[in-house]
Amino acid sequence: MSSSAGSETRAARYDRVAVALHWLIALALLGQITFGFLLDDIAPRGTPARTGVINLHKSFGMVLGALIVLRLAWRLTHRPLPLPASLPRWQWRAATASHRLLYACMRTMPLSGYVASNFSRRGVVFFGRPLAPWGPDIPQVYSLLNGVHVVTAFVLTALICVHVAAALKHALVDRDGVFQRMAPWPRPHRAPGRPAHR
């Protein structure tokens, strides 16, 4: 790859909408997954607070689901930036596979939780507003979908850890500009003619 192509790869950056959606969804996912894992500690089963806390989790999940749909729509209409040609082939394949799994889990986790709630007589209370379930009360279906929801949360947590580790590698070890393309802060501009510090 020529030096000009390399500089273009390093200078390329996702637009503000993609960056904003990426970090907003990342923070919301971490918060929602943590909230879900701590549900039994925050409001143990059988306690008066349980219903309110569960519905708060469901409400945040529906908002997160809408953000994920928006992110997917943006992704389908905007091509992702190419990875540096210097990356080994296995890293290209790993990055592609992990991103596909991330998107699959981001769709499956909120959708399975929402659909499961509609096969329960309780339905969803969206930030205080009751939404009548559109499905019948079938405990077996609810249990199956809720199980998918929980398992997906664990898989997504593992994928997020891998994603963060890869991002840190690009930022701190490789320093190939991949992390900077989606960094929440813009790349600093250097004064013309001033050499870069190494």
mmCIF file of C-alpha atoms in Angstrom:
data_model
loop_
_atom_site.group_PDB
_atom_site.id
_atom_site.type_symbol
_atom_site.label_atom_id
_atom_site.label_comp_id
_atom_site.label_asym_id
_atom_site.label_seq_id
_atom_site.Cartn_x
_atom_site.Cartn_y
_atom_site.Cartn_z
ATOM 1 C CA MET A 1 0.000 0.000 0.000
ATOM 2 C CA SER A 2 1.347 3.449 -0.882
ATOM 3 C CA SER A 3 2.030 6.093 1.747
ATOM 4 C CA SER A 4 -0.789 8.270 0.356
ATOM 5 C CA ALA A 5 -3.246 5.369 0.675
ATOM 6 C CA GLY A 6 -1.999 4.750 4.189
ATOM 7 C CA SER A 7 -2.522 8.379 5.170
ATOM 8 C CA GLU A 8 -6.035 8.281 3.714
ATOM 9 C CA THR A 9 -6.800 5.187 5.800
ATOM 10 C CA ARG A 10 -5.494 6.880 8.924
ATOM 11 C CA ALA A 11 -7.317 10.160 8.228
ATOM 12 C CA ALA A 12 -10.680 8.532 7.455
ATOM 13 C CA ARG A 13 -13.304 8.915 10.153
ATOM 14 C CA TYR A 14 -16.945 7.958 10.555
ATOM 15 C CA ASP A 15 -19.449 10.814 10.413
ATOM 16 C CA ARG A 16 -20.940 12.386 13.529
ATOM 17 C CA VAL A 17 -24.207 10.447 13.349
ATOM 18 C CA ALA A 18 -22.442 7.074 13.222
ATOM 19 C CA VAL A 19 -20.077 8.040 16.062
ATOM 20 C CA ALA A 20 -22.924 9.377 18.220
ATOM 21 C CA LEU A 21 -25.071 6.276 17.674
ATOM 22 C CA HIS A 22 -22.124 3.965 18.328
ATOM 23 C CA TRP A 23 -21.256 5.469 21.714
ATOM 24 C CA LEU A 24 -24.850 6.104 22.785
ATOM 25 C CA ILE A 25 -25.809 2.483 22.095
ATOM 26 C CA ALA A 26 -22.569 1.190 23.637
ATOM 27 C CA LEU A 27 -23.239 3.014 26.921
ATOM 28 C CA ALA A 28 -26.934 2.084 26.869
ATOM 29 C CA LEU A 29 -26.110 -1.589 26.240
ATOM 30 C CA LEU A 30 -23.631 -1.712 29.105
ATOM 31 C CA GLY A 31 -26.134 -0.043 31.422
ATOM 32 C CA GLN A 32 -29.031 -2.256 30.365
ATOM 33 C CA ILE A 33 -27.048 -5.505 30.583
ATOM 34 C CA THR A 34 -25.751 -4.535 34.033
ATOM 35 C CA PHE A 35 -29.297 -3.603 35.072
ATOM 36 C CA GLY A 36 -30.541 -7.003 33.892
ATOM 37 C CA PHE A 37 -27.842 -8.960 35.719
ATOM 38 C CA LEU A 38 -28.563 -7.024 38.951
ATOM 39 C CA LEU A 39 -32.353 -7.306 38.830
ATOM 40 C CA ASP A 40 -32.536 -9.935 41.574
ATOM 41 C CA ASP A 41 -30.272 -7.836 43.815
ATOM 42 C CA ILE A 42 -32.135 -4.584 43.197
ATOM 43 C CA ALA A 43 -35.610 -6.108 43.604
ATOM 44 C CA PRO A 44 -35.680 -9.769 44.684
ATOM 45 C CA ARG A 45 -38.489 -11.953 43.364
ATOM 46 C CA GLY A 46 -41.684 -11.703 45.387
ATOM 47 C CA THR A 47 -40.937 -8.225 46.757
ATOM 48 C CA PRO A 48 -43.299 -5.264 46.120
ATOM 49 C CA ALA A 49 -40.624 -3.395 44.151
ATOM 50 C CA ARG A 50 -40.093 -6.230 41.672
ATOM 51 C CA THR A 51 -42.839 -5.306 39.194
ATOM 52 C CA GLY A 52 -41.795 -1.662 38.953
ATOM 53 C CA VAL A 53 -38.119 -2.493 38.477
ATOM 54 C CA ILE A 54 -38.853 -5.147 35.849
ATOM 55 C CA ASN A 55 -41.016 -2.719 33.884
ATOM 56 C CA LEU A 56 -38.312 -0.069 34.093
ATOM 57 C CA HIS A 57 -35.893 -2.610 32.599
ATOM 58 C CA LYS A 58 -38.416 -3.391 29.862
ATOM 59 C CA SER A 59 -38.989 0.314 29.149
ATOM 60 C CA PHE A 60 -35.279 1.025 28.773
ATOM 61 C CA GLY A 61 -35.015 -2.097 26.620
ATOM 62 C CA MET A 62 -37.669 -0.826 24.204
ATOM 63 C CA VAL A 63 -35.892 2.530 23.878
ATOM 64 C CA LEU A 64 -32.610 0.701 23.299
ATOM 65 C CA GLY A 65 -34.284 -1.503 20.705
ATOM 66 C CA ALA A 66 -35.471 1.586 18.809
ATOM 67 C CA LEU A 67 -31.943 3.032 18.868
ATOM 68 C CA ILE A 68 -30.549 -0.248 17.536
ATOM 69 C CA VAL A 69 -33.075 -0.218 14.674
ATOM 70 C CA LEU A 70 -31.963 3.342 13.865
ATOM 71 C CA ARG A 71 -28.313 2.245 13.974
ATOM 72 C CA LEU A 72 -29.002 -0.693 11.663
ATOM 73 C CA ALA A 73 -30.872 1.555 9.220
ATOM 74 C CA TRP A 74 -27.926 3.959 9.184
ATOM 75 C CA ARG A 75 -25.496 1.082 8.710
ATOM 76 C CA LEU A 76 -27.454 -0.317 5.748
ATOM 77 C CA THR A 77 -27.395 3.040 3.975
ATOM 78 C CA HIS A 78 -23.758 3.933 4.735
ATOM 79 C CA ARG A 79 -20.852 1.689 3.797
ATOM 80 C CA PRO A 80 -18.372 1.017 6.621
ATOM 81 C CA LEU A 81 -14.810 2.253 6.283
ATOM 82 C CA PRO A 82 -12.410 -0.439 5.058
ATOM 83 C CA LEU A 83 -9.914 -1.931 7.451
ATOM 84 C CA PRO A 84 -6.217 -1.217 6.797
ATOM 85 C CA ALA A 85 -4.744 -3.463 4.120
ATOM 86 C CA SER A 86 -1.856 -4.148 6.487
ATOM 87 C CA LEU A 87 -4.075 -6.216 8.795
ATOM 88 C CA PRO A 88 -3.528 -9.990 8.614
ATOM 89 C CA ARG A 89 -6.249 -11.945 6.858
ATOM 90 C CA TRP A 90 -7.339 -13.683 10.082
ATOM 91 C CA GLN A 91 -7.960 -10.316 11.746
ATOM 92 C CA TRP A 92 -10.154 -9.252 8.830
ATOM 93 C CA ARG A 93 -12.178 -12.445 9.213
ATOM 94 C CA ALA A 94 -12.360 -12.140 12.997
ATOM 95 C CA ALA A 95 -13.500 -8.507 12.761
ATOM 96 C CA THR A 96 -16.187 -9.374 10.208
ATOM 97 C CA ALA A 97 -17.472 -12.338 12.217
ATOM 98 C CA SER A 98 -17.502 -10.462 15.537
ATOM 99 C CA HIS A 99 -19.362 -7.489 14.057
ATOM 100 C CA ARG A 100 -21.978 -9.757 12.505
ATOM 101 C CA LEU A 101 -22.463 -11.527 15.831
ATOM 102 C CA LEU A 102 -22.681 -8.191 17.648
ATOM 103 C CA TYR A 103 -25.433 -6.994 15.314
ATOM 104 C CA ALA A 104 -27.256 -10.326 15.608
ATOM 105 C CA CYS A 105 -27.179 -10.207 19.408
ATOM 106 C CA MET A 106 -28.149 -6.521 19.494
ATOM 107 C CA ARG A 107 -31.271 -7.447 17.513
ATOM 108 C CA THR A 108 -32.044 -10.672 19.370
ATOM 109 C CA MET A 109 -31.666 -9.481 22.975
ATOM 110 C CA PRO A 110 -34.251 -6.644 23.033
ATOM 111 C CA LEU A 111 -36.575 -8.390 20.571
ATOM 112 C CA SER A 112 -36.711 -11.646 22.548
ATOM 113 C CA GLY A 113 -37.355 -9.738 25.774
ATOM 114 C CA TYR A 114 -40.133 -7.665 24.211
ATOM 115 C CA VAL A 115 -41.850 -10.627 22.521
ATOM 116 C CA ALA A 116 -41.552 -12.725 25.698
ATOM 117 C CA SER A 117 -43.371 -10.004 27.657
ATOM 118 C CA ASN A 118 -46.271 -10.211 25.222
ATOM 119 C CA PHE A 119 -46.773 -13.899 25.952
ATOM 120 C CA SER A 120 -47.344 -13.036 29.596
ATOM 121 C CA ARG A 121 -50.498 -11.586 31.133
ATOM 122 C CA ARG A 122 -48.404 -8.784 32.624
ATOM 123 C CA GLY A 123 -47.350 -7.313 29.304
ATOM 124 C CA VAL A 124 -45.273 -4.132 29.508
ATOM 125 C CA VAL A 125 -45.733 -0.925 31.468
ATOM 126 C CA PHE A 126 -43.777 1.571 29.370
ATOM 127 C CA PHE A 127 -42.558 4.261 31.787
ATOM 128 C CA GLY A 128 -45.863 4.114 33.653
ATOM 129 C CA ARG A 129 -48.110 3.559 30.637
ATOM 130 C CA PRO A 130 -49.608 0.034 30.457
ATOM 131 C CA LEU A 131 -49.330 -1.660 27.071
ATOM 132 C CA ALA A 132 -51.722 -4.580 26.760
ATOM 133 C CA PRO A 133 -49.988 -7.767 25.556
ATOM 134 C CA TRP A 134 -50.805 -8.673 21.950
ATOM 135 C CA GLY A 135 -50.120 -12.380 22.522
ATOM 136 C CA PRO A 136 -51.833 -15.005 24.691
ATOM 137 C CA ASP A 137 -50.585 -15.855 28.177
ATOM 138 C CA ILE A 138 -48.454 -18.944 27.459
ATOM 139 C CA PRO A 139 -45.876 -19.508 30.240
ATOM 140 C CA GLN A 140 -43.900 -22.034 28.169
ATOM 141 C CA VAL A 141 -43.387 -19.564 25.319
ATOM 142 C CA TYR A 142 -42.529 -16.803 27.775
ATOM 143 C CA SER A 143 -39.984 -19.044 29.505
ATOM 144 C CA LEU A 144 -38.369 -20.080 26.183
ATOM 145 C CA LEU A 145 -38.055 -16.506 24.886
ATOM 146 C CA ASN A 146 -36.868 -15.213 28.244
ATOM 147 C CA GLY A 147 -34.195 -17.924 28.201
ATOM 148 C CA VAL A 148 -33.076 -16.730 24.751
ATOM 149 C CA HIS A 149 -32.995 -13.178 26.149
ATOM 150 C CA VAL A 150 -30.762 -14.177 29.074
ATOM 151 C CA VAL A 151 -28.393 -16.367 27.025
ATOM 152 C CA THR A 152 -28.036 -13.626 24.403
ATOM 153 C CA ALA A 153 -27.131 -11.159 27.152
ATOM 154 C CA PHE A 154 -24.227 -13.402 28.230
ATOM 155 C CA VAL A 155 -23.059 -13.908 24.625
ATOM 156 C CA LEU A 156 -23.301 -10.169 23.941
ATOM 157 C CA THR A 157 -21.304 -9.400 27.082
ATOM 158 C CA ALA A 158 -18.514 -11.698 25.883
ATOM 159 C CA LEU A 159 -18.560 -10.114 22.415
ATOM 160 C CA ILE A 160 -18.392 -6.620 23.917
ATOM 161 C CA CYS A 161 -15.315 -7.652 25.924
ATOM 162 C CA VAL A 162 -13.661 -8.942 22.728
ATOM 163 C CA HIS A 163 -14.641 -5.741 20.880
ATOM 164 C CA VAL A 164 -13.190 -3.523 23.619
ATOM 165 C CA ALA A 165 -9.980 -5.569 23.723
ATOM 166 C CA ALA A 166 -9.583 -5.272 19.941
ATOM 167 C CA ALA A 167 -10.236 -1.511 20.069
ATOM 168 C CA LEU A 168 -7.604 -1.052 22.778
ATOM 169 C CA LYS A 169 -5.123 -3.096 20.727
ATOM 170 C CA HIS A 170 -5.670 -0.832 17.722
ATOM 171 C CA ALA A 171 -5.401 2.289 19.893
ATOM 172 C CA LEU A 172 -2.436 1.390 22.109
ATOM 173 C CA VAL A 173 -0.448 -1.301 20.293
ATOM 174 C CA ASP A 174 -1.045 -1.080 16.529
ATOM 175 C CA ARG A 175 -1.781 2.659 16.439
ATOM 176 C CA ASP A 176 -3.113 2.192 12.932
ATOM 177 C CA GLY A 177 -5.917 4.774 13.138
ATOM 178 C CA VAL A 178 -8.738 2.203 13.366
ATOM 179 C CA PHE A 179 -9.774 3.260 16.874
ATOM 180 C CA GLN A 180 -9.572 6.958 16.011
ATOM 181 C CA ARG A 181 -12.146 6.485 13.225
ATOM 182 C CA MET A 182 -14.868 5.880 15.849
ATOM 183 C CA ALA A 183 -13.326 7.762 18.789
ATOM 184 C CA PRO A 184 -15.752 10.109 20.592
ATOM 185 C CA TRP A 185 -13.281 12.968 20.184
ATOM 186 C CA PRO A 186 -12.053 14.326 16.823
ATOM 187 C CA ARG A 187 -8.506 13.798 15.618
ATOM 188 C CA PRO A 188 -6.406 16.815 16.658
ATOM 189 C CA HIS A 189 -5.166 19.004 13.831
ATOM 190 C CA ARG A 190 -1.429 19.601 13.583
ATOM 191 C CA ALA A 191 -0.026 22.936 12.496
ATOM 192 C CA PRO A 192 1.211 22.923 8.869
ATOM 193 C CA GLY A 193 4.865 22.040 8.588
ATOM 194 C CA ARG A 194 5.143 20.795 12.164
ATOM 195 C CA PRO A 195 6.461 17.223 12.354
ATOM 196 C CA ALA A 196 4.415 14.624 14.193
ATOM 197 C CA HIS A 197 5.781 13.488 17.552
ATOM 198 C CA ARG A 198 6.617 9.809 17.740
#
